[in-house]
Short mmCIF file of C-alpha atoms in Angstrom, two decimals:
data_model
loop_
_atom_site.label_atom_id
_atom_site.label_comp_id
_atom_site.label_asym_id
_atom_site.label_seq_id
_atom_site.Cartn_x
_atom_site.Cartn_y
_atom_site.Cartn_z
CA UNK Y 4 27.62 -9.74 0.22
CA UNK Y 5 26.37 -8.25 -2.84
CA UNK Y 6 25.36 -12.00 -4.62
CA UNK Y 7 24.09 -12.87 -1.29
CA UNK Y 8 21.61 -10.09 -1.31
CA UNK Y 9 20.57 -10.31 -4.98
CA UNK Y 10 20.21 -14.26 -4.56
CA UNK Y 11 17.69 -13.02 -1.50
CA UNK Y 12 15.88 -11.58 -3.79
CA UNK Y 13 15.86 -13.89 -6.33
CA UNK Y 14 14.38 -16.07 -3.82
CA UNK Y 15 11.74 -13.62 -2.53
CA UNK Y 16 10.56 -12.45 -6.24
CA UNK Y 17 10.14 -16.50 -6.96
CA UNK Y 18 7.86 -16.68 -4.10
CA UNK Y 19 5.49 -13.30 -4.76
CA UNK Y 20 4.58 -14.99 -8.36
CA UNK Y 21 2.25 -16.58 -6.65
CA UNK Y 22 0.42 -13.67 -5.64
CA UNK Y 23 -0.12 -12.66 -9.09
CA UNK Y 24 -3.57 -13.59 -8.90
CA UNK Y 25 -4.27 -11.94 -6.22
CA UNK Y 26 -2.70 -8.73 -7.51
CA UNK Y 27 -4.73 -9.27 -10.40
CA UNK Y 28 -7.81 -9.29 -8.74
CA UNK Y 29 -6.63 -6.08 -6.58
CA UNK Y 30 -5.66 -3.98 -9.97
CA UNK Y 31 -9.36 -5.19 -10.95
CA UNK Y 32 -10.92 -3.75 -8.27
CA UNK Y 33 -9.00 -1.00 -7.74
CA UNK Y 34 -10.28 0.23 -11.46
CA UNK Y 35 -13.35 0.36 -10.49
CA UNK Y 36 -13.05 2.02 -7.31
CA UNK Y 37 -11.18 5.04 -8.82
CA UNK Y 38 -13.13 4.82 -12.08
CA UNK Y 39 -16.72 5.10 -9.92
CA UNK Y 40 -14.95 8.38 -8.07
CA UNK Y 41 -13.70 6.62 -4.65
CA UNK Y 42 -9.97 7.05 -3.59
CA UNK Y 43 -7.04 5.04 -2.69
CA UNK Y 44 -5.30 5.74 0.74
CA UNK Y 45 -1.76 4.30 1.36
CA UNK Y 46 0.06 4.59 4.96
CA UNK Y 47 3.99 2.96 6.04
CA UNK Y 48 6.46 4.34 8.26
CA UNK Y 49 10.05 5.00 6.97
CA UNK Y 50 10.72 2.99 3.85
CA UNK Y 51 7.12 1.69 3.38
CA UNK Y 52 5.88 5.62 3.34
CA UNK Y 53 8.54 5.95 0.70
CA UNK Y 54 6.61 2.63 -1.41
CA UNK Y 55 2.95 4.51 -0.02
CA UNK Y 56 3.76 7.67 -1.90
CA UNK Y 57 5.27 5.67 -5.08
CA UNK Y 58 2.16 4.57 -5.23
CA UNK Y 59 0.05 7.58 -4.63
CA UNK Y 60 2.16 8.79 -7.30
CA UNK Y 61 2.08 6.51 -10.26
CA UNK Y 62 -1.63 6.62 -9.52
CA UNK Y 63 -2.10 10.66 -9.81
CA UNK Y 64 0.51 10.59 -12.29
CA UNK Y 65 0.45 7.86 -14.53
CA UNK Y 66 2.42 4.66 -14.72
CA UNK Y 67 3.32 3.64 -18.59
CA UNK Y 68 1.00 5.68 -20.10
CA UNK Y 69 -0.94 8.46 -20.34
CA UNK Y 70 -4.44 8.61 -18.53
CA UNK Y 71 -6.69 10.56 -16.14
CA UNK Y 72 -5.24 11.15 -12.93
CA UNK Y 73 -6.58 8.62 -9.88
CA UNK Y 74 -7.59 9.62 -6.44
CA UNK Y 75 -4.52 8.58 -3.67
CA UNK Y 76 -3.27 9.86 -0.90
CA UNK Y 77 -0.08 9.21 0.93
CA UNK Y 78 -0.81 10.17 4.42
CA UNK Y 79 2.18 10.67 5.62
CA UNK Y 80 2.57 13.25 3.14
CA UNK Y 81 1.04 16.27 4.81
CA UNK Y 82 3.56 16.84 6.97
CA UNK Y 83 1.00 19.61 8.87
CA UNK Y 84 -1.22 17.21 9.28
CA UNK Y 85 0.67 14.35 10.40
CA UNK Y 86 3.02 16.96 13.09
CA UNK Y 87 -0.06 18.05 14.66
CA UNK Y 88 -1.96 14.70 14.99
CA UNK Y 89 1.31 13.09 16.34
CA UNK Y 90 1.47 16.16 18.87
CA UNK Y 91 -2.44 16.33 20.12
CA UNK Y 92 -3.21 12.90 19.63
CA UNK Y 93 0.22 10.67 19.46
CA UNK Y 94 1.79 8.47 16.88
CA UNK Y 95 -0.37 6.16 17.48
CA UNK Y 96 -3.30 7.98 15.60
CA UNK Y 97 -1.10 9.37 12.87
CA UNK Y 98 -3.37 7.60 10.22
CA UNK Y 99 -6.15 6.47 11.84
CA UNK Y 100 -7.60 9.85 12.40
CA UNK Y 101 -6.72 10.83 8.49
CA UNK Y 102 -8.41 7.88 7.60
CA UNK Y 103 -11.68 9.05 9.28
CA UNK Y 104 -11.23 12.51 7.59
CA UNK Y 105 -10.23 11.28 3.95
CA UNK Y 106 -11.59 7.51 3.90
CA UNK Y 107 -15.30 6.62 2.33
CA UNK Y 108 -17.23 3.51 2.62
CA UNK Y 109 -15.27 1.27 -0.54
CA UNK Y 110 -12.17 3.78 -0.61
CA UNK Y 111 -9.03 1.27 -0.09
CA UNK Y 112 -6.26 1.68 2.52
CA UNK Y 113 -3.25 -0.03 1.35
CA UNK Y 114 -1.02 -0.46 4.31
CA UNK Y 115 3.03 -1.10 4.48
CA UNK Y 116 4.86 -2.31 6.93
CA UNK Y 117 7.71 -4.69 6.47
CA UNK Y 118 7.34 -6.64 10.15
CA UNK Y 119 3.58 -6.16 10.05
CA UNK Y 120 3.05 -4.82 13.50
CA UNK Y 121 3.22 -0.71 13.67
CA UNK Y 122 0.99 0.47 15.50
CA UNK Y 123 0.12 3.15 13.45
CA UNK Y 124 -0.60 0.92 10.57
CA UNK Y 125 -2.68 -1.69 12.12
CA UNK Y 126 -4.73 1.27 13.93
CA UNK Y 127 -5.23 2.96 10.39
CA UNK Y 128 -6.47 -1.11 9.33
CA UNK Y 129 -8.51 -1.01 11.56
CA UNK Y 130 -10.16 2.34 11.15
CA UNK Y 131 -10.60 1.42 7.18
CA UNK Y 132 -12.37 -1.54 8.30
CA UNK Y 133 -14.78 0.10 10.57
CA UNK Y 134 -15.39 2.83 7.82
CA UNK Y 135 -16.36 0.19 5.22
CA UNK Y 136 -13.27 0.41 3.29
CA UNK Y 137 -10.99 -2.42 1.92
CA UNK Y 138 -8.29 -3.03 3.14
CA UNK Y 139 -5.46 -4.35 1.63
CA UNK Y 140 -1.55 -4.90 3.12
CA UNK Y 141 2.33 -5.43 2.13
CA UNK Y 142 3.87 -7.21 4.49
CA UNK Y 143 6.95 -9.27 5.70
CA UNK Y 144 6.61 -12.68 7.06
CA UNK Y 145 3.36 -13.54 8.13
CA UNK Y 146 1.45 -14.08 10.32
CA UNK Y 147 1.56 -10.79 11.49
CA UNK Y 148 -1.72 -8.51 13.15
CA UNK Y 149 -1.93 -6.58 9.99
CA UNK Y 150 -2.60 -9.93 7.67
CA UNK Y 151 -4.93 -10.83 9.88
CA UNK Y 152 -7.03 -7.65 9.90
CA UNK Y 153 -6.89 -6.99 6.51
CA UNK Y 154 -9.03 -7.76 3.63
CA UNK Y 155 -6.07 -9.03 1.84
CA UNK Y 156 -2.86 -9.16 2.28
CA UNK Y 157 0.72 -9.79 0.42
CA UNK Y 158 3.23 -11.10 2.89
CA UNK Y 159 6.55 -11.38 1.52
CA UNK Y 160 8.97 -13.92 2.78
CA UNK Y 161 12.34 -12.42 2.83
CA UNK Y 162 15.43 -12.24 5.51
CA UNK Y 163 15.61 -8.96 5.37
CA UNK Y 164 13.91 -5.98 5.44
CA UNK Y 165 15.45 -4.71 2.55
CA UNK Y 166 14.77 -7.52 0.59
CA UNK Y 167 10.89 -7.12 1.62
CA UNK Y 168 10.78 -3.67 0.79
CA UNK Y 169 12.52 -4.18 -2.83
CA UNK Y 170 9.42 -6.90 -3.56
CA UNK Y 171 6.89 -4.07 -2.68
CA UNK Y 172 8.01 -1.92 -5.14
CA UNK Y 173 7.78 -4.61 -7.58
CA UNK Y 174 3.97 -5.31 -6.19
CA UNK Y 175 3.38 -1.61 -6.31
CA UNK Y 176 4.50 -1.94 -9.98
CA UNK Y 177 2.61 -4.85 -11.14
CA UNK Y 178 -0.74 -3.46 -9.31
CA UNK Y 179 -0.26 -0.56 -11.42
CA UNK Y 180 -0.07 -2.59 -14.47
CA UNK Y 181 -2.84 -4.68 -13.61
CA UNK Y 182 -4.75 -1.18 -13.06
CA UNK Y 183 -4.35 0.43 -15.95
CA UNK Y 184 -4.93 -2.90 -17.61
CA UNK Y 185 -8.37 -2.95 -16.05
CA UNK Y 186 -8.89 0.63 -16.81
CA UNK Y 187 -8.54 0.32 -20.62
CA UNK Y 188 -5.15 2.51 -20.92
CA UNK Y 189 -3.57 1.63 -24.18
CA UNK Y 190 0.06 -0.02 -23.65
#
């Protein structure tokens, strides 16, 4: 079981080197978004929250090294925020409506969901979009509706979701490295 799993992943990490570029050009243009005082929004459910706020951290934190903290936001994190807009307004709206209140035209949402298709997810996609933002996703297989609405998208291929959630984190990582890269921070 155990060399099965690894040998999955293997498999899957192969594969998402060819998203470097694209990775690239996110950590690129993510530098200059937080550098020129916009934000960076992340939203997933369960496991892909728990990738959204390693994110939001490395970003206000730091990553390697030592540099100004970045504006991100893990929306799920205010659990206040996200109780009362799941009780007046439903799950459905859990991000879309923090989008409206925290997103700015050319902000990014980066969105995580490993089958592609919560609801809450694609309506906080969707949102970005109509806000002006860029939208960006981590994804399982494609094609899935939040590839197709997004700016850009990483879809991992991967049999499980476990598999697809360990290759985010590794995505997460590299965009970070590609960021600070971008942003001048010594290595």
């Amino acid at each position: 079981m155990i060399e099965e799993h690894f040998a999955a992943l293997s498999g899957a990490l192969d594969k998402v080197q060819a998203a470097a570029p694209t990775i690239q050009e996110w950590g690129t243009h993510l530098a200059a978004v937080l550098s020129g005082g916009g934000r960076l929004l992340a939203c997933g459910n369960g496991g892909s929250a728990a990738e959204a706020q390693h994110l939001t951290g490395e970003l206000v934190g730091k990553f390697l090294n030592d540099r100004q903290p970045l504006s991100a936001i893990a929306l799920h994190a205010d659990t206040s925020a996200a109780t009362a807009i799941g009780n007046d307004y439903g799950e459905h709206e859990l991000y879309a409506r923090q989008v409206r209140a925290h997103g700015r035209p050319g902000d990014v949402l980066v969105s995580l969901s490993t089958s592609g298709r919560s609801q809450n997810v694609v309506a906080a996609a969707k949102t970005a979009h109509e806000l002006g933002m860029t939208t960006w996703a981590l994804t399982g297989p494609a094609p899935n509706p939040l590839v197709a609405l997004c700016d850009g998208a990483i879809a991992v291929e991967a049999p499980s979701v476990a598999t697809v959630q360990e290759v985010h984190l590794a995505v997460v990582h590299a965009l970070c490295a590609e960021l600070d890269q971008s942003l001048g921070v010594p290595t």
